[in-house]
């Protein structure tokens, strides 16, 4: 590799605006590049990197350049290569925090008790290890689940804390004061395995740099320049690691936007960028404020909103782009009308020639996508979900639907297999294998085979009791479906099956979103009179799989949209409690409110030409219609840059639509939930196995009669026959009832078994 000789200023520097050039040419000392949304910060960063190499201020191997994603690192490498050629190939220290720290740790692993060939465990391996440790510590796994402990350990590592650094509050966060003990034991177990998790990559390197001065000085001498992208997203351990490496030369340039710090739930701390000038006195602050993306109206609205935050460095975005439409705020009656209005607006844009690829719907929470998906299916509008699954494809939704499918059709083997051990009931792969074996041998549905096994000795007593209890639940739920609405039935099933309790015990960040999705599922079911109608609707939605090469509307969360841009952006659900999120406000107070406002700023600045905010006057939650008030963020938008429309389709103002409780056509009448009964009436086994009941209305709904499921006894085995059983060995048949045998085994005594599990012995 040969470095290009420095000559006069290259042509590509002339393409930058004045602040961008200033950021590129200010090579010595600390630099904070405060880059607003759409202001060309990636161009400034890559040109600075190219400039350092082109002017021979440093060899490529002497520059540390850190990004947050592999995609960002690849893009930066590609852009720099376009500017200076193959010299970029000599940059071994351009990459993500984790990849760079992993490379460093390979060289110094012995300093933290590891070997250089250590392995990096993934989340599944981590959870299995923690599960074993929780059992060894005699802790209740349901009360103190592995996922909760994994989340705590990850948060401690993000804060740069070793086990000995935990506070009393940290220690009490798990198992009533055993947080430190479990964390320390986990770290020791990892060392014994010569392994580390992703959090260790940074934590171990921070520990080495803090405790081994020789290693620290080695890297401080090596890196003449340090550059960091998306600095506002750094957590504590990343911040401390960077500060140590840059303290000697202080040639550190960080690029970020305090107004776009929206990942505190991942450990990001906006304070890191706010205190940069204190950490590096005399730092040069370069503000990139010329926006190349959005219209002046969109920028003015976003700037007016974010001005409400007190914890910010401050900047004013401007653009030379021509004037456009004002930011629109639409008030609608409820969520279905919200989805209808958005669908109509998108169809209008499409008729006007706007490509669907340039249309995005950005929601605060994943559950909000359901209403739009259902509406778009109805009108034939292609869409994609980015950063997650379609609503009905999410695991918790599939689980809930599987329960409902078994209630509606007991012969649905795929649905039964999905939930027979979800939540965990102690029914493992062996139990499922026995169920399938008997089902195939007798031509029975899986549920019917499970029921027969519950009345035999083929399975351990605990498994038999568990299956019998589960099948009893399904009988009760099936009977309850006559008197409960589909939504009420689903809520009953989730509660009595233990699914709700499972989610509550899961303290991970994802658990709350999963619970919200199930609430939204119940909301969707309220529009259907029968369970069959709803399941048919879901089947039609799931069948919507438009060709991948067709243009589609993008639906995603605001968090996932950061860094993207679209001509037309719709922002639904701007109501208090939805956005800003009530859960976030309850947990974080004023700091969370400011982050929610930054999220609103990010959402608005994704739009290039048009931005439409929607809020509904009513939301239906748990079957109850509740009035909603517009988000405080709407009031904070500068009035001169907003065009508001808050009328019903009939022209009446939303706020004039006052009606008495007696006139409310949506008044909810609560149904009385039947008491749970543990008794088993006559014919309960037949009803469980087949779904067949004697009620005339039910008879019509059954696709197979009870007789068609009846197991036929084998003709080659009779009383007195000598048989062999894989588990119990040899024995003699002493009694027979249909396909059920009582066998006196030579070593196991008398057992009840099913004839499909034995073979005739000579």
XYZ file of C-alpha atoms in Angstrom:
762
model
C 0.000 0.000 0.000
C 1.283 3.481 -0.918
C -0.064 6.662 0.606
C -0.903 9.347 -1.958
C 1.417 12.336 -1.811
C -0.185 15.498 -0.401
C -0.816 18.144 -3.038
C -3.132 21.111 -3.252
C -6.565 20.803 -1.630
C -8.460 17.996 -3.337
C -11.587 18.706 -5.340
C -13.782 16.757 -2.957
C -13.161 19.251 -0.159
C -14.809 21.935 -2.300
C -18.043 19.914 -2.290
C -18.418 20.380 1.474
C -20.092 23.344 3.103
C -18.094 25.637 5.389
C -18.851 23.897 8.752
C -18.149 20.499 7.189
C -14.775 21.704 5.892
C -13.991 23.158 9.307
C -14.666 19.796 10.921
C -12.428 18.062 8.348
C -9.518 20.481 8.573
C -9.485 20.880 12.379
C -7.283 17.847 12.872
C -5.535 18.615 16.167
C -7.212 18.603 19.547
C -10.706 17.507 20.583
C -13.546 18.200 18.166
C -17.289 17.836 18.747
C -19.133 17.682 15.439
C -22.686 18.511 16.503
C -24.574 17.217 13.477
C -28.299 17.777 13.163
C -30.621 15.442 11.303
C -29.911 15.316 7.563
C -26.899 17.647 7.737
C -24.358 15.380 6.037
C -22.458 14.160 9.105
C -21.391 10.930 7.397
C -19.862 12.932 4.555
C -17.968 15.115 7.021
C -16.728 12.107 9.001
C -15.530 10.127 5.990
C -13.866 13.179 4.406
C -12.035 13.875 7.677
C -10.792 10.288 7.776
C -9.660 10.507 4.152
C -7.966 13.844 4.835
C -5.910 12.445 7.736
C -4.568 9.658 5.523
C -4.118 11.736 2.371
C -2.128 14.446 4.187
C 0.017 11.767 5.875
C -0.966 12.951 9.327
C -1.256 9.296 10.291
C -0.935 5.859 8.782
C -4.275 4.067 8.385
C -3.261 1.686 11.204
C -2.805 4.668 13.544
C -6.430 5.791 13.364
C -9.140 4.362 15.605
C -12.562 4.870 14.006
C -15.541 3.462 15.895
C -19.104 2.924 14.685
C -22.169 1.260 16.188
C -23.064 -1.139 13.384
C -21.196 -3.254 10.876
C -23.291 -1.639 8.150
C -22.048 1.830 9.141
C -18.444 0.570 9.214
C -18.777 -0.956 5.721
C -20.323 2.218 4.337
C -17.550 4.344 5.833
C -14.845 2.088 4.430
C -16.494 2.212 1.003
C -16.829 6.005 1.005
C -13.259 6.577 2.129
C -12.092 4.142 -0.545
C -13.882 6.218 -3.183
C -11.924 9.263 -2.000
C -8.394 7.889 -1.520
C -8.314 4.480 -3.153
C -6.856 1.304 -1.668
C -5.181 3.073 1.252
C -8.364 2.444 3.216
C -7.628 -1.285 3.179
C -4.874 -0.709 5.722
C -7.322 0.367 8.454
C -7.503 -2.518 10.949
C -9.096 -0.331 13.630
C -12.198 0.765 11.737
C -15.212 -1.124 13.077
C -17.805 -1.445 15.804
C -17.078 -1.127 19.514
C -17.460 -4.864 19.977
C -15.353 -5.940 16.998
C -12.466 -3.650 17.950
C -12.550 -4.678 21.615
C -12.687 -8.352 20.622
C -9.515 -7.832 18.563
C -7.797 -6.111 21.480
C -8.892 -8.740 23.972
C -7.395 -11.550 21.876
C -4.007 -9.939 22.524
C -4.441 -9.447 26.259
C -6.923 -12.131 27.334
C -4.611 -13.550 30.009
C -4.837 -10.275 31.943
C -8.490 -11.045 32.766
C -8.099 -14.792 33.270
C -8.897 -15.913 29.717
C -6.943 -17.554 26.921
C -6.598 -15.929 23.528
C -8.845 -18.537 21.908
C -11.809 -17.605 24.120
C -15.324 -18.047 22.744
C -18.075 -15.432 22.685
C -21.380 -16.894 23.857
C -24.673 -15.736 22.383
C -27.906 -14.927 24.220
C -29.216 -18.509 24.145
C -26.022 -19.890 25.646
C -26.079 -17.171 28.290
C -29.656 -17.968 29.307
C -28.945 -21.698 29.542
C -25.927 -21.046 31.737
C -27.843 -18.692 34.027
C -30.720 -21.152 34.259
C -28.332 -23.830 35.513
C -26.805 -21.445 38.039
C -30.224 -20.353 39.330
C -31.152 -23.973 39.965
C -27.840 -24.635 41.686
C -28.499 -21.643 43.948
C -31.911 -23.140 44.879
C -33.746 -20.061 43.602
C -37.284 -20.116 42.242
C -36.773 -19.853 38.490
C -40.309 -18.547 37.933
C -39.879 -15.744 40.433
C -36.295 -14.972 39.415
C -36.122 -15.920 35.720
C -32.798 -16.185 33.850
C -33.808 -13.472 31.405
C -34.206 -10.988 34.250
C -30.745 -11.790 35.600
C -29.269 -11.573 32.089
C -30.809 -8.130 31.653
C -29.405 -6.925 34.973
C -25.923 -8.250 34.207
C -25.992 -6.590 30.811
C -27.023 -3.267 32.357
C -24.227 -3.522 34.951
C -21.674 -4.218 32.232
C -23.010 -1.309 30.156
C -22.295 0.877 33.175
C -18.770 -0.523 33.448
C -19.439 -2.248 36.779
C -17.624 -5.367 37.987
C -19.342 -7.494 40.655
C -17.449 -5.684 43.403
C -18.644 -2.313 42.092
C -22.360 -2.944 42.603
C -24.252 -0.713 44.987
C -26.667 -1.962 47.624
C -29.549 -1.019 45.313
C -28.001 -3.025 42.462
C -27.494 -5.994 44.767
C -31.133 -5.955 45.894
C -32.400 -5.919 42.320
C -32.221 -9.718 42.087
C -33.300 -12.483 44.477
C -33.561 -10.229 47.533
C -29.920 -9.285 47.744
C -28.178 -11.966 45.692
C -27.459 -9.872 42.621
C -23.750 -9.436 43.357
C -23.344 -13.096 44.306
C -24.961 -14.354 41.100
C -23.050 -11.844 38.948
C -19.723 -12.868 40.467
C -20.533 -16.573 40.107
C -21.532 -16.019 36.475
C -18.244 -14.292 35.688
C -16.273 -17.112 37.319
C -18.233 -19.703 35.356
C -17.457 -17.877 32.116
C -13.750 -17.847 32.932
C -13.863 -21.579 33.647
C -15.390 -22.047 30.181
C -12.799 -19.702 28.624
C -15.712 -17.641 27.362
C -17.217 -14.192 27.578
C -20.470 -12.578 26.559
C -20.781 -9.458 24.388
C -20.803 -7.156 27.384
C -17.489 -8.609 28.534
C -15.706 -7.527 25.365
C -15.865 -3.898 26.435
C -15.814 -4.479 30.190
C -12.698 -6.670 30.063
C -10.846 -4.155 27.895
C -11.864 -1.295 30.179
C -10.571 -3.302 33.146
C -7.252 -3.977 31.380
C -6.767 -0.325 30.407
C -7.539 0.821 33.957
C -5.273 -1.704 35.674
C -2.351 -2.180 33.277
C -0.644 1.119 32.506
C 1.729 -0.440 29.983
C -1.130 -1.717 27.832
C -2.923 1.629 28.115
C 0.161 3.569 27.002
C 0.707 1.139 24.138
C -2.695 1.973 22.652
C -2.445 5.666 23.483
C 0.802 5.826 21.494
C -0.625 3.728 18.656
C -3.766 5.784 18.035
C -2.796 9.271 16.857
C -6.431 10.022 16.076
C -9.694 8.725 17.509
C -12.996 9.186 15.678
C -16.429 8.143 16.935
C -19.748 8.070 15.079
C -23.159 8.459 16.827
C -21.501 9.569 20.061
C -24.880 10.401 21.632
C -25.648 6.661 21.694
C -22.614 5.622 23.780
C -23.156 3.981 27.135
C -20.971 4.367 30.220
C -18.479 1.580 29.469
C -17.981 2.779 25.876
C -17.515 6.348 27.102
C -14.926 5.359 29.728
C -13.031 3.175 27.223
C -12.851 5.986 24.666
C -11.858 8.604 27.230
C -8.926 6.499 28.420
C -7.631 5.921 24.885
C -7.866 9.611 23.923
C -6.596 11.244 27.115
C -2.930 11.274 26.102
C -3.069 12.908 22.641
C -6.602 14.327 22.929
C -6.981 14.114 19.139
C -10.542 12.830 19.400
C -13.356 13.805 17.069
C -16.855 12.686 18.003
C -19.884 13.063 15.774
C -23.369 13.102 17.200
C -26.621 14.860 17.898
C -27.835 15.277 21.451
C -31.334 15.844 20.038
C -31.338 12.303 18.614
C -30.336 10.392 21.741
C -33.244 7.922 22.016
C -31.724 4.674 23.260
C -31.485 5.028 27.048
C -33.258 1.675 27.373
C -30.132 0.158 25.766
C -27.894 1.961 28.243
C -27.107 5.022 26.088
C -26.439 8.170 28.101
C -27.066 11.554 26.506
C -24.861 13.068 29.253
C -21.794 11.682 27.467
C -22.138 14.142 24.590
C -23.395 16.960 26.807
C -20.219 16.893 28.929
C -17.724 16.443 26.084
C -16.381 19.974 26.524
C -15.774 19.326 30.234
C -14.019 16.031 29.531
C -11.813 17.693 26.904
C -11.296 21.372 27.802
C -10.781 23.628 24.816
C -12.737 21.339 22.503
C -13.765 22.792 19.169
C -17.529 22.574 18.644
C -18.595 22.540 14.996
C -22.339 22.737 14.371
C -23.645 21.158 11.183
C -27.009 22.907 10.785
C -27.641 22.997 7.032
C -30.177 20.274 6.326
C -30.235 18.582 2.908
C -33.313 16.443 3.535
C -36.448 18.254 4.642
C -38.517 21.293 3.715
C -38.229 24.493 5.778
C -41.666 23.875 7.303
C -40.762 20.408 8.578
C -37.475 21.647 10.020
C -39.104 24.630 11.723
C -41.770 22.420 13.309
C -39.180 19.923 14.562
C -36.886 22.675 15.864
C -39.743 24.363 17.708
C -40.659 21.088 19.378
C -37.164 20.091 20.515
C -36.609 23.550 21.972
C -38.762 22.356 24.882
C -35.867 20.207 26.146
C -33.549 21.740 28.720
C -30.763 19.137 28.456
C -29.355 20.031 25.036
C -26.454 21.883 23.472
C -28.638 23.736 21.002
C -28.588 24.304 17.239
C -30.928 25.602 14.561
C -31.496 23.596 11.415
C -32.023 25.428 8.130
C -32.201 24.504 4.479
C -31.918 25.986 1.012
C -34.627 23.652 -0.271
C -37.804 25.318 -1.560
C -40.793 25.811 0.718
C -43.210 22.924 1.076
C -46.400 21.986 2.855
C -46.977 22.716 6.504
C -46.853 19.818 8.912
C -50.398 18.395 9.085
C -52.118 17.374 12.310
C -55.257 15.266 11.824
C -57.695 14.511 14.624
C -59.800 11.389 14.104
C -62.506 9.642 16.078
C -60.781 6.353 16.859
C -58.019 3.940 15.782
C -60.003 2.324 12.930
C -60.678 5.748 11.431
C -57.009 6.601 11.902
C -56.025 3.596 9.786
C -58.734 4.410 7.233
C -57.578 8.003 6.848
C -53.951 6.981 6.433
C -54.958 4.380 3.852
C -56.928 6.977 1.901
C -54.051 9.458 2.031
C -51.593 6.843 0.755
C -53.926 5.832 -2.080
C -54.223 9.519 -3.046
C -50.424 9.892 -3.043
C -50.144 6.789 -5.197
C -52.626 8.197 -7.717
C -50.530 11.360 -7.839
C -47.474 9.303 -8.765
C -45.747 9.036 -5.386
C -43.915 5.680 -5.073
C -45.002 3.519 -2.142
C -41.329 2.972 -1.322
C -41.249 6.618 -0.228
C -44.154 6.287 2.222
C -43.619 5.338 5.867
C -45.824 4.936 8.927
C -43.832 5.370 12.139
C -45.413 4.164 15.380
C -44.371 4.521 19.009
C -45.122 0.890 19.907
C -45.246 -2.327 17.902
C -48.862 -3.091 18.808
C -50.003 -0.025 16.837
C -49.192 -1.740 13.543
C -52.111 -4.167 13.821
C -54.832 -1.672 12.880
C -52.918 -0.580 9.769
C -52.140 -4.138 8.693
C -55.807 -5.110 8.889
C -56.886 -2.029 6.957
C -54.249 -2.404 4.244
C -55.264 -6.031 3.737
C -58.848 -4.903 3.188
C -57.942 -2.296 0.553
C -55.164 -4.332 -1.089
C -52.311 -1.982 -0.192
C -48.900 -3.663 -0.071
C -46.834 -3.071 3.052
C -43.770 -4.329 4.890
C -42.876 -4.380 8.568
C -39.293 -3.255 9.213
C -37.423 -4.116 12.401
C -39.928 -6.715 13.522
C -42.527 -9.261 12.496
C -45.932 -8.570 11.116
C -48.412 -8.349 13.962
C -49.894 -11.823 13.555
C -46.441 -13.361 13.026
C -45.059 -12.342 16.433
C -44.371 -15.233 18.783
C -46.759 -14.187 21.538
C -49.569 -13.612 19.021
C -48.978 -17.002 17.425
C -49.062 -18.607 20.877
C -52.385 -16.981 21.753
C -53.863 -17.907 18.383
C -52.697 -21.506 18.817
C -54.696 -21.787 22.052
C -57.753 -20.405 20.284
C -57.299 -22.742 17.325
C -57.233 -25.805 19.604
C -60.404 -24.569 21.318
C -62.117 -24.097 17.962
C -60.722 -27.239 16.356
C -59.209 -29.886 18.672
C -57.792 -31.762 15.670
C -55.372 -28.905 14.907
C -52.121 -30.750 15.631
C -49.839 -27.879 14.631
C -51.516 -25.516 17.077
C -51.494 -28.084 19.889
C -47.808 -28.852 19.388
C -46.987 -25.144 19.647
C -48.590 -24.621 23.059
C -48.636 -28.010 24.802
C -45.594 -26.830 26.770
C -45.954 -23.050 26.422
C -45.660 -21.717 29.034
C -43.341 -24.376 30.422
C -45.240 -27.263 32.006
C -42.519 -29.856 32.268
C -43.613 -31.666 29.092
C -40.448 -32.220 27.125
C -39.510 -33.701 23.781
C -39.968 -37.261 25.057
C -43.597 -36.605 25.957
C -44.240 -35.085 22.539
C -42.577 -38.066 20.840
C -44.894 -40.450 22.710
C -47.926 -38.362 21.769
C -47.005 -38.409 18.080
C -46.218 -42.110 18.135
C -49.599 -42.981 19.586
C -51.413 -40.478 17.368
C -49.924 -42.020 14.219
C -50.552 -45.561 15.354
C -54.213 -44.940 16.145
C -55.028 -42.279 13.580
C -55.877 -39.787 16.300
C -55.347 -36.040 16.585
C -52.446 -35.119 18.843
C -54.749 -33.778 21.572
C -56.768 -37.000 21.623
C -53.587 -39.078 21.785
C -52.338 -36.940 24.662
C -55.562 -37.555 26.545
C -55.299 -41.320 26.152
C -51.682 -41.258 27.335
C -52.797 -39.359 30.417
C -54.848 -42.424 31.373
C -51.961 -44.884 31.001
C -48.568 -45.601 32.496
C -46.683 -44.671 29.337
C -45.652 -41.334 30.847
C -44.430 -40.425 34.336
C -47.161 -39.522 36.812
C -46.266 -35.829 36.749
C -46.559 -35.636 32.968
C -49.870 -37.538 33.026
C -51.317 -35.150 35.596
C -50.088 -32.141 33.645
C -51.681 -33.373 30.426
C -54.948 -34.199 32.164
C -55.071 -30.722 33.712
C -54.340 -29.072 30.368
C -57.029 -31.049 28.586
C -59.442 -30.190 31.390
C -58.643 -26.536 30.775
C -59.416 -26.902 27.089
C -62.775 -28.501 27.870
C -63.686 -25.660 30.216
C -62.549 -23.003 27.731
C -64.491 -24.685 24.945
C -67.635 -24.602 27.064
C -66.957 -20.988 28.067
C -66.761 -19.967 24.410
C -70.564 -20.305 24.258
C -71.077 -17.453 26.710
C -67.980 -15.287 26.274
C -67.028 -13.031 23.412
C -63.836 -14.007 21.535
C -61.888 -11.226 23.279
C -63.115 -12.248 26.729
C -62.297 -15.863 25.964
C -58.752 -14.985 24.978
C -58.171 -12.974 28.154
C -59.475 -15.906 30.200
C -57.157 -18.353 28.405
C -54.069 -16.158 28.796
C -54.739 -15.771 32.503
C -55.621 -19.370 33.355
C -52.950 -20.942 31.140
C -50.232 -19.051 32.988
C -49.194 -17.090 29.881
C -49.860 -13.724 31.506
C -47.891 -14.773 34.579
C -44.996 -15.876 32.365
C -44.792 -12.423 30.775
C -45.008 -10.681 34.145
C -42.139 -12.820 35.461
C -40.029 -11.883 32.448
C -38.374 -8.599 33.440
C -36.759 -7.986 30.051
C -37.475 -4.855 28.018
C -39.203 -6.941 25.344
C -41.732 -8.416 27.779
C -43.727 -5.206 28.142
C -44.058 -4.913 24.375
C -45.237 -8.513 24.133
C -47.917 -7.827 26.735
C -49.009 -4.722 24.793
C -49.312 -6.819 21.646
C -51.649 -9.252 23.407
C -53.780 -6.362 24.632
C -54.030 -5.168 21.043
C -54.943 -8.684 19.902
C -57.865 -8.670 22.333
C -58.833 -5.248 20.936
C -58.863 -6.681 17.429
C -61.077 -9.586 18.504
C -63.745 -7.236 19.839
C -64.817 -6.538 16.261
C -65.881 -10.172 15.688
C -68.938 -11.985 16.973
C -67.549 -15.504 16.871
C -64.162 -17.092 17.343
C -64.477 -18.766 13.949
C -64.976 -15.434 12.199
C -61.880 -13.986 13.817
C -59.660 -16.983 13.039
C -60.814 -16.872 9.421
C -59.858 -13.188 9.274
C -56.394 -13.978 10.646
C -55.909 -16.681 8.038
C -56.660 -14.195 5.277
C -54.242 -11.666 6.757
C -51.467 -14.248 7.113
C -52.004 -15.289 3.504
C -51.128 -11.786 2.308
C -47.648 -12.259 0.855
C -47.212 -9.879 -2.026
C -44.311 -10.357 -4.403
C -41.083 -9.068 -2.932
C -40.343 -6.945 -5.998
C -43.534 -4.903 -5.643
C -43.431 -1.476 -4.034
C -44.650 -1.443 -0.451
C -45.480 1.030 2.278
C -43.024 0.802 5.175
C -44.377 0.362 8.703
C -41.899 0.562 11.558
C -41.266 2.005 15.004
C -39.806 5.458 15.468
C -36.740 3.927 17.106
C -36.093 1.688 14.105
C -36.481 4.611 11.690
C -33.500 6.570 12.988
C -31.088 7.217 10.129
C -33.733 6.673 7.431
C -35.706 9.158 5.357
C -38.910 9.119 3.277
C -40.771 11.633 1.134
C -44.028 11.061 3.016
C -44.244 10.163 6.710
C -47.351 9.407 8.795
C -47.098 9.554 12.594
C -50.197 8.005 14.227
C -51.142 7.703 17.884
C -49.948 11.091 19.171
C -52.019 10.976 22.353
C -51.064 11.236 25.990
C -50.214 7.786 27.309
C -49.414 6.444 23.855
C -46.874 9.111 22.900
C -45.308 10.164 25.151
C -45.452 6.643 26.527
C -47.026 6.528 29.965
C -44.821 3.594 30.915
C -41.691 5.576 30.065
C -42.878 8.583 32.060
C -43.716 6.431 35.067
C -40.278 4.823 35.022
C -38.071 7.800 34.158
C -39.905 11.024 34.952
C -38.557 14.237 33.402
C -35.524 12.515 31.833
C -37.832 10.103 30.023
C -40.111 12.938 28.905
C -37.150 14.671 27.289
C -36.158 11.446 25.561
C -39.719 11.000 24.300
C -39.527 14.545 22.911
C -36.245 13.681 21.187
C -37.998 10.655 19.699
C -40.716 12.947 18.343
C -38.000 15.140 16.824
C -36.394 12.095 15.175
C -39.771 10.966 13.804
C -40.618 14.322 12.243
C -37.174 14.757 10.689
C -37.484 11.453 8.823
C -39.806 13.295 6.391
C -38.457 14.967 3.292
C -41.602 16.526 1.796
C -44.715 15.788 3.843
C -45.290 14.878 7.478
C -48.718 14.031 8.902
C -49.416 13.545 12.629
C -52.629 11.826 13.730
C -54.358 11.606 17.095
C -57.599 9.850 18.030
C -60.274 11.139 20.402
C -61.047 7.619 21.609
C -59.121 4.406 22.168
C -60.582 1.069 23.161
C -58.583 -0.572 25.931
C -59.626 -3.881 27.506
C -63.006 -3.544 25.863
C -63.670 -0.085 27.306
C -63.848 3.047 25.225
C -61.763 5.778 26.828
C -61.363 9.392 25.808
C -57.886 10.426 24.728
C -56.317 13.858 24.693
C -53.793 14.953 22.079
C -50.133 14.550 22.914
C -48.489 17.509 24.636
C -46.007 17.419 21.751
C -48.732 18.592 19.349
C -49.308 21.705 21.455
C -45.560 22.354 21.455
C -45.350 22.509 17.650
C -45.007 26.089 16.318
C -48.494 27.121 15.204
C -47.292 28.976 12.105
C -45.823 25.774 10.658
C -48.780 23.489 11.379
C -52.059 22.901 9.574
C -54.555 21.307 11.955
C -57.710 19.394 11.055
C -59.796 17.976 13.898
C -63.187 17.121 12.467
C -65.263 14.002 12.085
C -66.252 12.713 8.681
C -69.647 14.400 9.133
C -68.065 17.782 9.809
C -68.651 17.887 13.575
C -65.733 18.944 15.706
C -64.202 16.159 17.755
C -64.506 18.290 20.862
C -68.192 19.047 20.140
C -69.058 15.379 19.995
C -70.239 15.195 23.584
C -72.748 12.499 24.320
C -74.209 11.036 27.463
C -73.210 7.630 28.738
C -76.698 6.343 27.927
C -76.301 7.407 24.287
C -72.857 5.851 23.887
C -73.227 3.172 21.200
C -69.881 1.730 22.258
C -70.863 1.260 25.934
C -69.249 -1.946 27.096
C -71.343 -4.550 28.860
C -69.085 -6.796 30.917
C -69.836 -10.496 30.742
C -69.648 -12.578 33.852
C -66.795 -15.037 33.585
C -67.804 -18.573 34.548
C -66.264 -19.961 37.686
C -63.390 -22.358 37.115
C -64.458 -25.873 37.978
C -62.268 -28.854 38.603
C -65.057 -31.394 38.206
C -65.329 -33.626 35.197
C -68.819 -34.438 34.043
C -69.930 -37.434 31.958
C -68.404 -37.628 28.537
C -65.650 -35.128 29.288
C -62.990 -37.293 27.736
C -64.898 -37.592 24.472
C -65.478 -33.851 24.343
C -61.819 -33.144 25.005
C -60.564 -35.531 22.383
C -62.986 -34.592 19.646
C -64.653 -31.297 20.405
C -67.916 -33.181 19.856
C -70.799 -32.144 22.103
C -74.466 -33.157 22.202
C -75.809 -29.593 21.858
C -77.501 -29.321 18.430
C -75.726 -26.072 17.631
C -72.403 -27.692 18.398
C -73.027 -30.822 16.375
C -73.098 -28.792 13.179
C -69.712 -27.273 13.941
C -67.854 -30.536 14.353
C -65.843 -31.676 11.399
C -65.349 -35.178 12.734
C -67.616 -37.220 14.981
C -66.561 -38.862 18.198
C -66.866 -42.240 16.560
C -64.369 -41.336 13.887
C -61.775 -40.705 16.589
C -62.445 -43.914 18.496
C -59.301 -46.016 18.803
C -59.555 -49.562 17.375
C -57.982 -52.424 19.377
C -55.313 -54.567 17.749
C -56.483 -57.967 16.530
C -53.131 -59.700 17.181
C -53.119 -59.090 20.952
C -55.580 -60.630 23.428
C -55.743 -61.539 27.113
C -52.997 -64.028 27.925
C -50.731 -62.846 25.091
C -47.050 -62.356 25.820
C -45.851 -58.904 24.743
C -42.789 -56.667 24.851
C -42.743 -52.999 25.873
C -39.686 -50.840 25.203
C -39.821 -49.271 28.679
C -41.247 -52.037 30.877
C -39.871 -55.151 29.128
C -41.730 -58.494 28.774
C -45.116 -59.190 30.263
C -48.491 -60.882 29.890
C -51.812 -59.199 29.041
C -54.214 -59.671 31.976
C -57.029 -57.318 30.965
C -58.150 -55.453 27.845
C -60.584 -52.615 27.171
C -60.518 -51.366 23.616
C -56.960 -50.360 22.860
C -56.013 -50.125 26.543
C -54.219 -53.051 28.125
C -53.360 -54.107 31.640
C -50.111 -56.032 31.516
C -48.299 -57.908 34.271
C -44.666 -57.174 33.504
C -41.932 -59.469 34.751
C -39.901 -56.658 36.320
C -42.293 -53.718 36.594
C -45.526 -55.240 37.884
C -48.955 -54.391 36.481
C -49.107 -51.341 34.246
C -51.749 -49.724 32.094
C -50.466 -49.201 28.571
C -51.826 -48.570 25.113
C -51.552 -51.414 22.623
C -49.659 -49.330 20.046
C -46.676 -49.242 22.432
C -46.246 -53.031 22.637
C -45.255 -55.796 20.236
C -46.270 -59.453 20.343
C -43.508 -61.632 21.769
C -42.844 -65.176 20.627
